[in-house]
Amino acid sequence: MRHGPGGLDNVAAHVKALPERADGVVLAAQATQEGHWRFVNRSGETFTAGTPEELKRVVSVLLPETKADVKLSLYVTEDTVFQHRGALKNLPKGTELHVVARGES
């Protein structure tokens, strides 16, 4: 995991600073070279998903108070888009994606 610009820590800090959304939930995310996904909620809790079944449970694990069909917005690292683009197809359908670069999305 990169801790410099564009790393998951920086994306998680960006997500924490965003205003709450009434129409869905927001998580920071990063695809890894092993094919797993790492997710972080506003509270800093993390969840690693390595299988399609685990990907389906991300919201219920990190945000248990939300409904299962809530709109998911992911703020992803630059590495995810430029080095692990193929992993994006594994995300739940309808996921809204944002890339965080240099502190902006």
mmCIF file with all atom_site columns, C-alpha atoms in Angstrom:
data_model
loop_
_atom_site.group_PDB
_atom_site.id
_atom_site.type_symbol
_atom_site.label_atom_id
_atom_site.label_alt_id
_atom_site.label_comp_id
_atom_site.label_asym_id
_atom_site.label_entity_id
_atom_site.label_seq_id
_atom_site.pdbx_PDB_ins_code
_atom_site.Cartn_x
_atom_site.Cartn_y
_atom_site.Cartn_z
_atom_site.occupancy
_atom_site.B_iso_or_equiv
_atom_site.pdbx_formal_charge
_atom_site.auth_seq_id
_atom_site.auth_comp_id
_atom_site.auth_asym_id
_atom_site.auth_atom_id
_atom_site.pdbx_PDB_model_num
ATOM 1   C CA . MET A 1 1   ? 0.000   0.000   0.000   1.00 0.00 ? 1   MET A CA 1
ATOM 2   C CA . ARG A 1 2   ? 1.321   3.395   -0.931  1.00 0.00 ? 2   ARG A CA 1
ATOM 3   C CA . HIS A 1 3   ? 1.273   5.997   1.774   1.00 0.00 ? 3   HIS A CA 1
ATOM 4   C CA . GLY A 1 4   ? 2.340   8.851   -0.483  1.00 0.00 ? 4   GLY A CA 1
ATOM 5   C CA . PRO A 1 5   ? 0.189   10.845  -2.861  1.00 0.00 ? 5   PRO A CA 1
ATOM 6   C CA . GLY A 1 6   ? -2.635  8.718   -4.173  1.00 0.00 ? 6   GLY A CA 1
ATOM 7   C CA . GLY A 1 7   ? -2.235  5.984   -1.552  1.00 0.00 ? 7   GLY A CA 1
ATOM 8   C CA . LEU A 1 8   ? -5.181  4.428   0.268   1.00 0.00 ? 8   LEU A CA 1
ATOM 9   C CA . ASP A 1 9   ? -4.441  6.448   3.426   1.00 0.00 ? 9   ASP A CA 1
ATOM 10  C CA . ASN A 1 10  ? -4.788  9.679   1.456   1.00 0.00 ? 10  ASN A CA 1
ATOM 11  C CA . VAL A 1 11  ? -7.961  8.517   -0.268  1.00 0.00 ? 11  VAL A CA 1
ATOM 12  C CA . ALA A 1 12  ? -9.436  7.551   3.111   1.00 0.00 ? 12  ALA A CA 1
ATOM 13  C CA . ALA A 1 13  ? -8.614  11.027  4.464   1.00 0.00 ? 13  ALA A CA 1
ATOM 14  C CA . HIS A 1 14  ? -10.299 12.554  1.400   1.00 0.00 ? 14  HIS A CA 1
ATOM 15  C CA . VAL A 1 15  ? -13.425 10.446  1.987   1.00 0.00 ? 15  VAL A CA 1
ATOM 16  C CA . LYS A 1 16  ? -13.523 11.420  5.647   1.00 0.00 ? 16  LYS A CA 1
ATOM 17  C CA . ALA A 1 17  ? -13.506 15.099  4.658   1.00 0.00 ? 17  ALA A CA 1
ATOM 18  C CA . LEU A 1 18  ? -16.417 14.756  2.221   1.00 0.00 ? 18  LEU A CA 1
ATOM 19  C CA . PRO A 1 19  ? -19.888 15.886  3.310   1.00 0.00 ? 19  PRO A CA 1
ATOM 20  C CA . GLU A 1 20  ? -22.360 13.134  4.207   1.00 0.00 ? 20  GLU A CA 1
ATOM 21  C CA . ARG A 1 21  ? -24.494 11.966  1.297   1.00 0.00 ? 21  ARG A CA 1
ATOM 22  C CA . ALA A 1 22  ? -28.216 11.500  1.718   1.00 0.00 ? 22  ALA A CA 1
ATOM 23  C CA . ASP A 1 23  ? -28.471 9.400   -1.440  1.00 0.00 ? 23  ASP A CA 1
ATOM 24  C CA . GLY A 1 24  ? -25.864 6.735   -0.647  1.00 0.00 ? 24  GLY A CA 1
ATOM 25  C CA . VAL A 1 25  ? -22.661 5.738   1.076   1.00 0.00 ? 25  VAL A CA 1
ATOM 26  C CA . VAL A 1 26  ? -19.029 6.533   0.374   1.00 0.00 ? 26  VAL A CA 1
ATOM 27  C CA . LEU A 1 27  ? -15.951 4.347   0.873   1.00 0.00 ? 27  LEU A CA 1
ATOM 28  C CA . ALA A 1 28  ? -12.273 4.624   -0.010  1.00 0.00 ? 28  ALA A CA 1
ATOM 29  C CA . ALA A 1 29  ? -11.005 1.683   -2.056  1.00 0.00 ? 29  ALA A CA 1
ATOM 30  C CA . GLN A 1 30  ? -7.876  0.207   -3.565  1.00 0.00 ? 30  GLN A CA 1
ATOM 31  C CA . ALA A 1 31  ? -7.348  -2.824  -5.788  1.00 0.00 ? 31  ALA A CA 1
ATOM 32  C CA . THR A 1 32  ? -4.169  -4.744  -4.949  1.00 0.00 ? 32  THR A CA 1
ATOM 33  C CA . GLN A 1 33  ? -1.730  -6.619  -7.142  1.00 0.00 ? 33  GLN A CA 1
ATOM 34  C CA . GLU A 1 34  ? -2.946  -9.866  -5.514  1.00 0.00 ? 34  GLU A CA 1
ATOM 35  C CA . GLY A 1 35  ? -6.427  -9.233  -6.909  1.00 0.00 ? 35  GLY A CA 1
ATOM 36  C CA . HIS A 1 36  ? -7.987  -8.249  -3.580  1.00 0.00 ? 36  HIS A CA 1
ATOM 37  C CA . TRP A 1 37  ? -9.815  -5.035  -2.766  1.00 0.00 ? 37  TRP A CA 1
ATOM 38  C CA . ARG A 1 38  ? -9.199  -2.966  0.372   1.00 0.00 ? 38  ARG A CA 1
ATOM 39  C CA . PHE A 1 39  ? -11.957 -0.661  1.590   1.00 0.00 ? 39  PHE A CA 1
ATOM 40  C CA . VAL A 1 40  ? -11.970 2.016   4.304   1.00 0.00 ? 40  VAL A CA 1
ATOM 41  C CA . ASN A 1 41  ? -15.006 3.771   5.792   1.00 0.00 ? 41  ASN A CA 1
ATOM 42  C CA . ARG A 1 42  ? -15.123 7.289   7.282   1.00 0.00 ? 42  ARG A CA 1
ATOM 43  C CA . SER A 1 43  ? -14.248 5.897   10.724  1.00 0.00 ? 43  SER A CA 1
ATOM 44  C CA . GLY A 1 44  ? -11.035 4.328   9.408   1.00 0.00 ? 44  GLY A CA 1
ATOM 45  C CA . GLU A 1 45  ? -12.267 0.732   9.668   1.00 0.00 ? 45  GLU A CA 1
ATOM 46  C CA . THR A 1 46  ? -10.922 -1.493  6.888   1.00 0.00 ? 46  THR A CA 1
ATOM 47  C CA . PHE A 1 47  ? -12.186 -4.564  5.084   1.00 0.00 ? 47  PHE A CA 1
ATOM 48  C CA . THR A 1 48  ? -10.300 -6.671  2.561   1.00 0.00 ? 48  THR A CA 1
ATOM 49  C CA . ALA A 1 49  ? -12.327 -8.591  -0.008  1.00 0.00 ? 49  ALA A CA 1
ATOM 50  C CA . GLY A 1 50  ? -10.689 -11.410 -1.925  1.00 0.00 ? 50  GLY A CA 1
ATOM 51  C CA . THR A 1 51  ? -13.713 -13.180 -3.393  1.00 0.00 ? 51  THR A CA 1
ATOM 52  C CA . PRO A 1 52  ? -16.889 -12.070 -5.211  1.00 0.00 ? 52  PRO A CA 1
ATOM 53  C CA . GLU A 1 53  ? -18.918 -13.053 -2.125  1.00 0.00 ? 53  GLU A CA 1
ATOM 54  C CA . GLU A 1 54  ? -16.782 -10.826 0.096   1.00 0.00 ? 54  GLU A CA 1
ATOM 55  C CA . LEU A 1 55  ? -17.175 -7.926  -2.358  1.00 0.00 ? 55  LEU A CA 1
ATOM 56  C CA . LYS A 1 56  ? -20.945 -8.233  -1.994  1.00 0.00 ? 56  LYS A CA 1
ATOM 57  C CA . ARG A 1 57  ? -20.611 -7.863  1.808   1.00 0.00 ? 57  ARG A CA 1
ATOM 58  C CA . VAL A 1 58  ? -18.425 -4.733  1.892   1.00 0.00 ? 58  VAL A CA 1
ATOM 59  C CA . VAL A 1 59  ? -21.221 -2.293  2.720   1.00 0.00 ? 59  VAL A CA 1
ATOM 60  C CA . SER A 1 60  ? -22.862 -4.560  5.312   1.00 0.00 ? 60  SER A CA 1
ATOM 61  C CA . VAL A 1 61  ? -19.518 -5.090  7.089   1.00 0.00 ? 61  VAL A CA 1
ATOM 62  C CA . LEU A 1 62  ? -18.218 -1.505  7.056   1.00 0.00 ? 62  LEU A CA 1
ATOM 63  C CA . LEU A 1 63  ? -21.583 0.245   7.300   1.00 0.00 ? 63  LEU A CA 1
ATOM 64  C CA . PRO A 1 64  ? -23.919 -2.207  9.070   1.00 0.00 ? 64  PRO A CA 1
ATOM 65  C CA . GLU A 1 65  ? -26.591 0.445   9.685   1.00 0.00 ? 65  GLU A CA 1
ATOM 66  C CA . THR A 1 66  ? -27.232 0.904   5.937   1.00 0.00 ? 66  THR A CA 1
ATOM 67  C CA . LYS A 1 67  ? -29.649 -0.928  3.651   1.00 0.00 ? 67  LYS A CA 1
ATOM 68  C CA . ALA A 1 68  ? -28.286 -3.609  1.333   1.00 0.00 ? 68  ALA A CA 1
ATOM 69  C CA . ASP A 1 69  ? -29.478 -1.826  -1.823  1.00 0.00 ? 69  ASP A CA 1
ATOM 70  C CA . VAL A 1 70  ? -27.921 1.558   -0.981  1.00 0.00 ? 70  VAL A CA 1
ATOM 71  C CA . LYS A 1 71  ? -26.068 3.437   -3.739  1.00 0.00 ? 71  LYS A CA 1
ATOM 72  C CA . LEU A 1 72  ? -22.311 2.888   -3.325  1.00 0.00 ? 72  LEU A CA 1
ATOM 73  C CA . SER A 1 73  ? -19.755 5.534   -4.273  1.00 0.00 ? 73  SER A CA 1
ATOM 74  C CA . LEU A 1 74  ? -16.106 4.481   -4.206  1.00 0.00 ? 74  LEU A CA 1
ATOM 75  C CA . TYR A 1 75  ? -13.176 6.852   -4.178  1.00 0.00 ? 75  TYR A CA 1
ATOM 76  C CA . VAL A 1 76  ? -10.252 4.856   -5.539  1.00 0.00 ? 76  VAL A CA 1
ATOM 77  C CA . THR A 1 77  ? -6.495  5.264   -5.634  1.00 0.00 ? 77  THR A CA 1
ATOM 78  C CA . GLU A 1 78  ? -4.629  6.204   -8.784  1.00 0.00 ? 78  GLU A CA 1
ATOM 79  C CA . ASP A 1 79  ? -2.907  2.793   -8.681  1.00 0.00 ? 79  ASP A CA 1
ATOM 80  C CA . THR A 1 80  ? -6.285  1.108   -8.933  1.00 0.00 ? 80  THR A CA 1
ATOM 81  C CA . VAL A 1 81  ? -7.087  2.857   -12.198 1.00 0.00 ? 81  VAL A CA 1
ATOM 82  C CA . PHE A 1 82  ? -3.651  2.824   -13.806 1.00 0.00 ? 82  PHE A CA 1
ATOM 83  C CA . GLN A 1 83  ? -2.180  -0.478  -12.601 1.00 0.00 ? 83  GLN A CA 1
ATOM 84  C CA . HIS A 1 84  ? -5.153  -2.689  -11.669 1.00 0.00 ? 84  HIS A CA 1
ATOM 85  C CA . ARG A 1 85  ? -7.875  -1.484  -14.044 1.00 0.00 ? 85  ARG A CA 1
ATOM 86  C CA . GLY A 1 86  ? -9.109  -5.039  -14.706 1.00 0.00 ? 86  GLY A CA 1
ATOM 87  C CA . ALA A 1 87  ? -10.237 -5.320  -11.069 1.00 0.00 ? 87  ALA A CA 1
ATOM 88  C CA . LEU A 1 88  ? -12.902 -2.645  -11.628 1.00 0.00 ? 88  LEU A CA 1
ATOM 89  C CA . LYS A 1 89  ? -15.130 -5.192  -13.397 1.00 0.00 ? 89  LYS A CA 1
ATOM 90  C CA . ASN A 1 90  ? -15.477 -7.097  -10.102 1.00 0.00 ? 90  ASN A CA 1
ATOM 91  C CA . LEU A 1 91  ? -17.177 -4.234  -8.279  1.00 0.00 ? 91  LEU A CA 1
ATOM 92  C CA . PRO A 1 92  ? -20.933 -4.338  -7.670  1.00 0.00 ? 92  PRO A CA 1
ATOM 93  C CA . LYS A 1 93  ? -22.980 -3.117  -10.639 1.00 0.00 ? 93  LYS A CA 1
ATOM 94  C CA . GLY A 1 94  ? -24.057 0.500   -10.335 1.00 0.00 ? 94  GLY A CA 1
ATOM 95  C CA . THR A 1 95  ? -21.063 1.513   -8.197  1.00 0.00 ? 95  THR A CA 1
ATOM 96  C CA . GLU A 1 96  ? -20.177 5.162   -8.756  1.00 0.00 ? 96  GLU A CA 1
ATOM 97  C CA . LEU A 1 97  ? -16.407 5.580   -9.149  1.00 0.00 ? 97  LEU A CA 1
ATOM 98  C CA . HIS A 1 98  ? -14.196 8.574   -8.399  1.00 0.00 ? 98  HIS A CA 1
ATOM 99  C CA . VAL A 1 99  ? -10.408 8.727   -8.651  1.00 0.00 ? 99  VAL A CA 1
ATOM 100 C CA . VAL A 1 100 ? -8.522  10.706  -6.026  1.00 0.00 ? 100 VAL A CA 1
ATOM 101 C CA . ALA A 1 101 ? -5.429  12.430  -7.417  1.00 0.00 ? 101 ALA A CA 1
ATOM 102 C CA . ARG A 1 102 ? -3.434  15.101  -5.609  1.00 0.00 ? 102 ARG A CA 1
ATOM 103 C CA . GLY A 1 103 ? -6.100  15.465  -2.957  1.00 0.00 ? 103 GLY A CA 1
ATOM 104 C CA . GLU A 1 104 ? -8.954  16.031  -5.419  1.00 0.00 ? 104 GLU A CA 1
ATOM 105 C CA . SER A 1 105 ? -11.542 13.721  -6.934  1.00 0.00 ? 105 SER A CA 1
#
